[in-house]
Short mmCIF file of C-alpha atoms in Angstrom, two decimals:
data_model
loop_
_atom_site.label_atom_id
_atom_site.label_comp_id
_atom_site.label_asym_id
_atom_site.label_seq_id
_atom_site.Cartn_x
_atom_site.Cartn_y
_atom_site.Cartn_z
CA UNK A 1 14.31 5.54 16.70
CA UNK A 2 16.24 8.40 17.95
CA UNK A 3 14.13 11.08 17.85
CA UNK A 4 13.28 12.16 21.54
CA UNK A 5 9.38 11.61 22.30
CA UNK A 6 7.05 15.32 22.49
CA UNK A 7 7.01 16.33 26.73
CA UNK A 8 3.42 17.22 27.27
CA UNK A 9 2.07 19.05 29.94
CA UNK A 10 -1.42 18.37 30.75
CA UNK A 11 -3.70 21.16 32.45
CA UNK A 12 -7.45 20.73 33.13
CA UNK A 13 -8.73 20.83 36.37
CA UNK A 14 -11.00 17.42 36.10
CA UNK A 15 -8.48 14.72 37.26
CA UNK A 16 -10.36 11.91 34.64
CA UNK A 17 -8.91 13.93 31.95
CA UNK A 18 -5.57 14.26 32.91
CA UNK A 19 -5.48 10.65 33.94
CA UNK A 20 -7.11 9.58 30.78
CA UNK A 21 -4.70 11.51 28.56
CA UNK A 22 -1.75 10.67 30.69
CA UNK A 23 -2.73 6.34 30.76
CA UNK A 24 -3.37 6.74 26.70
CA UNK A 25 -0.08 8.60 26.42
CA UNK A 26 1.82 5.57 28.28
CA UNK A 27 1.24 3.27 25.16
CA UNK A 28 2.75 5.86 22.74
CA UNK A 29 6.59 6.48 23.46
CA UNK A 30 6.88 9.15 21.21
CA UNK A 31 4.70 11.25 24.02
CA UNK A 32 5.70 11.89 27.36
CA UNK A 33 3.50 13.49 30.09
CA UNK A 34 5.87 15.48 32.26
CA UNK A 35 3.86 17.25 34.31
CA UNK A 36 0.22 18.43 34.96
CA UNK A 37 -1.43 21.42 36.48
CA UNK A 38 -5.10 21.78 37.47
CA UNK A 39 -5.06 25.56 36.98
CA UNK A 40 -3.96 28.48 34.63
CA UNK A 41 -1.39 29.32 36.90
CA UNK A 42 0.03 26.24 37.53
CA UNK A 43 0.51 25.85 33.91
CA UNK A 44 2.24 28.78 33.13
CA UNK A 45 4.53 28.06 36.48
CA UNK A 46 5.04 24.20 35.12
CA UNK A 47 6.03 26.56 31.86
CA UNK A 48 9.02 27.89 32.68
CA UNK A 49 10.30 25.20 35.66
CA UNK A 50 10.04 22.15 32.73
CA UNK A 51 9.41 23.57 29.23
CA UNK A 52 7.43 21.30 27.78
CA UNK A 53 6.84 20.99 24.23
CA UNK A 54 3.62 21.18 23.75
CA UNK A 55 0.34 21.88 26.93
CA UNK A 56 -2.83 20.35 26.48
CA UNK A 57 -4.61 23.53 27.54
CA UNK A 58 -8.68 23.40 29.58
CA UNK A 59 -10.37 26.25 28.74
CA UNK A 60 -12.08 26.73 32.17
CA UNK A 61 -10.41 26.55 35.19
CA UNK A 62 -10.45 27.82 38.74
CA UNK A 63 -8.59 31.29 39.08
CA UNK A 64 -6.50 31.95 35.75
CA UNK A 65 -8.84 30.67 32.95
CA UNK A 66 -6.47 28.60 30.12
CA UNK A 67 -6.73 32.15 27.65
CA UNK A 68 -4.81 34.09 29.93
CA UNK A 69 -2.83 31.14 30.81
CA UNK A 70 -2.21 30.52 26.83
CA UNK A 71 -1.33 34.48 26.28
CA UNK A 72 1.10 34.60 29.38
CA UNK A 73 2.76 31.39 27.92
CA UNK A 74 2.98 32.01 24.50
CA UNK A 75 4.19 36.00 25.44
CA UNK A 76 7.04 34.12 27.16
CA UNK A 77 10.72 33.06 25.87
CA UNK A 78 9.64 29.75 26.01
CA UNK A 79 8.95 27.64 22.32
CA UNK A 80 6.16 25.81 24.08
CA UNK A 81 2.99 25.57 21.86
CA UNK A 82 -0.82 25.22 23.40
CA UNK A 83 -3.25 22.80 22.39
CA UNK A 84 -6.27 23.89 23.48
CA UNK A 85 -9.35 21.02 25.05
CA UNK A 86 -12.96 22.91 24.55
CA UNK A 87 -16.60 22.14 24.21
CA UNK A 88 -18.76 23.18 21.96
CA UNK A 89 -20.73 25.15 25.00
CA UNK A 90 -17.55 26.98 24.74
CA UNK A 91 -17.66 29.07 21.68
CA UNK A 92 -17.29 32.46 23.03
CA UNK A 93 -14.05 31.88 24.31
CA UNK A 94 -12.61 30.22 20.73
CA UNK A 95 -11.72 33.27 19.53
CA UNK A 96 -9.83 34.67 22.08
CA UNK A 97 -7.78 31.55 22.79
CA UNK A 98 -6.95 32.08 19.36
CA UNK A 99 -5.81 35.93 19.57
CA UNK A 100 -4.25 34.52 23.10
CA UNK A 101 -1.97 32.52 20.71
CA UNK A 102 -3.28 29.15 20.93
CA UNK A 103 -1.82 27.03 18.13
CA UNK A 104 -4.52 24.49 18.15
CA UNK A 105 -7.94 23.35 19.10
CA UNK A 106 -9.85 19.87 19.85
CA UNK A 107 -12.74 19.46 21.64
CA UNK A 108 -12.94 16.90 24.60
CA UNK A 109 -15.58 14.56 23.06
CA UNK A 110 -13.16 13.28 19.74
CA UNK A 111 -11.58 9.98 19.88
CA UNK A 112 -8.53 9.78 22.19
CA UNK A 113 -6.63 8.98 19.35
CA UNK A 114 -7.32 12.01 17.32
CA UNK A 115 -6.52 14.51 20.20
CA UNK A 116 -2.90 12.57 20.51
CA UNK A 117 -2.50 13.17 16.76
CA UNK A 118 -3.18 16.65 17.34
CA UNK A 119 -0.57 16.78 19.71
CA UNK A 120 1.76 15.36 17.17
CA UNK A 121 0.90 18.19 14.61
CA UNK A 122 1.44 21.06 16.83
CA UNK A 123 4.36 19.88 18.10
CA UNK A 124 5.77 19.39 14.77
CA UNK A 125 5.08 23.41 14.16
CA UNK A 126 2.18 23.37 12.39
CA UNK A 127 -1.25 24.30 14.01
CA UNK A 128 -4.42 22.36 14.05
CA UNK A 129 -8.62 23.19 14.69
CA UNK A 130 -10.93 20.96 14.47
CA UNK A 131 -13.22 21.32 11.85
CA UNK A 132 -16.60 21.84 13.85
CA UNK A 133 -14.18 24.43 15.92
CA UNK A 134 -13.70 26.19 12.74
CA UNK A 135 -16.93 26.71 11.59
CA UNK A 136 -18.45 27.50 14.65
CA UNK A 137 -15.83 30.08 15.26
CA UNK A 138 -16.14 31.60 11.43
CA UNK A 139 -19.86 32.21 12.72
CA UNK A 140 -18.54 33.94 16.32
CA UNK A 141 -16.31 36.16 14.58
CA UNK A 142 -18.94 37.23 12.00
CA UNK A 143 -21.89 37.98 14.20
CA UNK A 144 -19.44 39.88 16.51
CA UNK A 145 -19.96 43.80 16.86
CA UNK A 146 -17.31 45.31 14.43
CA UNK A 147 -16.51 42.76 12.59
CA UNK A 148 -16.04 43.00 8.65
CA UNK A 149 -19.51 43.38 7.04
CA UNK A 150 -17.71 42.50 3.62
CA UNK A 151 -18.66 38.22 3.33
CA UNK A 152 -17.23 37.71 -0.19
CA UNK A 153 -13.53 37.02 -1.24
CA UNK A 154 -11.34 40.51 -1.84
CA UNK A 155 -7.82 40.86 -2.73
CA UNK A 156 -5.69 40.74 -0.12
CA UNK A 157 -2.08 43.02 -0.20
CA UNK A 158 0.92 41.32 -1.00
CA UNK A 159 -0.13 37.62 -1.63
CA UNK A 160 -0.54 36.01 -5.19
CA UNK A 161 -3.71 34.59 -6.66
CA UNK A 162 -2.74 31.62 -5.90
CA UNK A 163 -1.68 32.04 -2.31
CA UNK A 164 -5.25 33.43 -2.24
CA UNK A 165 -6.68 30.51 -2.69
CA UNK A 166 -4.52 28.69 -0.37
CA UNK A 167 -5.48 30.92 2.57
CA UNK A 168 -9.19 30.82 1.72
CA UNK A 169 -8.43 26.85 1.63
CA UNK A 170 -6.66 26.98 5.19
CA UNK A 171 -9.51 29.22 6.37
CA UNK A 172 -11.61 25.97 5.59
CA UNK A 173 -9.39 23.82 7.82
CA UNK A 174 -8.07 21.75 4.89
CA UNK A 175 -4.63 20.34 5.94
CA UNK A 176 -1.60 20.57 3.27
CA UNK A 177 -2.47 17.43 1.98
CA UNK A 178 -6.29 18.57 0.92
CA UNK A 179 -5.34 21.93 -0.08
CA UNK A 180 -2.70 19.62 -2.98
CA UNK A 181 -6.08 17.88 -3.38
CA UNK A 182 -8.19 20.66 -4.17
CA UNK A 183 -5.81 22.55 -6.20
CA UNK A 184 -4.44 19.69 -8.13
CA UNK A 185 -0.64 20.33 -6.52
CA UNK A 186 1.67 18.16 -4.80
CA UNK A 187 1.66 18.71 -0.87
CA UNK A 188 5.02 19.94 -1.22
CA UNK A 189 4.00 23.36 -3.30
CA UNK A 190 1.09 23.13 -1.02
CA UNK A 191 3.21 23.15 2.31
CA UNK A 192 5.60 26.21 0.14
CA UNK A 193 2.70 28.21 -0.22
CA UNK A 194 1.90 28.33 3.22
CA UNK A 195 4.81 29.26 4.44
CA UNK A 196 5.01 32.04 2.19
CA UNK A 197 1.97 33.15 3.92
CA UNK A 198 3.51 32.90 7.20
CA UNK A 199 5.63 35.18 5.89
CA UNK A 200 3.70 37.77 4.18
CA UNK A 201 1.33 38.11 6.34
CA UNK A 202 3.60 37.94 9.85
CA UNK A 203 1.39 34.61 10.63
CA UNK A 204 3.46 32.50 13.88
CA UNK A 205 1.11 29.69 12.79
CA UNK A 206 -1.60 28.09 10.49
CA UNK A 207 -4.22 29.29 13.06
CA UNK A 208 -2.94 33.11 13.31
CA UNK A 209 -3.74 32.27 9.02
CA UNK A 210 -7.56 31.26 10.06
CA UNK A 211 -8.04 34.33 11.69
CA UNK A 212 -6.87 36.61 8.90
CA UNK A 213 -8.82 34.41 5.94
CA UNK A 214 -12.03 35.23 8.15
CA UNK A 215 -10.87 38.67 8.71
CA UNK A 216 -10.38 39.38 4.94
CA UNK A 217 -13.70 38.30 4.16
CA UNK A 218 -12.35 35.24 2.40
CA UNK A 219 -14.12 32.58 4.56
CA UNK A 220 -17.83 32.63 6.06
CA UNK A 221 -19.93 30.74 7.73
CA UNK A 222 -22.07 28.76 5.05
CA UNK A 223 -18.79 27.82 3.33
#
């Protein structure tokens, strides 16, 4: 195999995270740990001295939480994509990880194994939350002050009926593969839809797509 492995940067400021990330890592050669920082600022140095592929981003931290550490690095030249490690005590923050430019979230209690495939996704350009993530930040963004009062699906500008139903499915946290499922399409028109969305709708990732299904009323909390 030629391809070069993903360079990870981990920051969280427990050192049993780190270290348990970093030993599971040394089994899998397509991921490389190349550096770890136990604040927000530390990351976002580590940033732009190695340019890693992808940081494994702690919410809180001492000093420079990981949201403004997320929206300095993703506001950078750098291509480096943020994974973001929560809790589910941690729901306030979701959403403005998310608006920070997060391209991902797991939360610290899944299987090792699932957080590295996570990895994997977002590195490959595509953007990942996990599922109880996604409901419980449908809820935050509904029951926030301001926030669209409309709960049921409108047309939004620009996109197909089709692509729709694609966003409303991505809103739901179906991968590619499910949304082919659930619309009786092969992944491949699946994966062409959402980039069309990208598109249309100036989305950098699948996550940016979360926040407008939610936003257009095309997602809520019960579904």
């Amino acid at each position: 195999m030629t391809d070069s492995p993903v360079r990870v940067l981990l920051a969280d400021d427990q050192p049993l995270v780190r270290s348990g990330l970093r030993v599971i890592m040394a089994d899998h050669p397509d991921l490389e740990v190349i550096g770890e920082a136990a604040t927000g600022a530390e990351a976002v140095q580590l940033v732009r001295d190695v340019s890693p592929d992808v940081v494994v981003m702690d919410i809180r931290m001492p000093g420079m939480d990981g949201i403004e550490a997320t929206r300095l690095i993703t506001d950078g030249p750098a291509t480096t994509r943020v994974l973001v490690l929560t809790t589910f005590d941690e729901d306030d923050h979701i959403y403005g990880a998310l608006r920070a430019g997060a391209s991902g979230f797991v939360v610290k209690d899944m299987a090792l194994d699932d957080i590295l495939a996570a990895i994997r996704v977002v590195a490959a350009g595509d953007a990942l939350i996990a599922p109880g993530v996604t409901r419980r930040l449908i809820a935050d963004f509904v029951e926030r002050p301001g926030a669209a009062p409309e709960r049921s699906p409108r047309p939004v500008e620009g996109i197909t009926e089709r692509e729709r139903e694609v966003l409303t499915l991505v809103g739901r946290g179906r991968t590619n593969t499910e949304i082919a499922e659930d619309l009786f399409i092969t992944v491949a028109t699946a994966k062409s839809h959402v980039s069309r969305l990208f598109t249309k709708l100036g989305a950098r990732d699948r996550v940016q797509l979360v926040i407008t299904a939610y936003e257009m009323g095309l997602v809520t909390p019960s579904r």
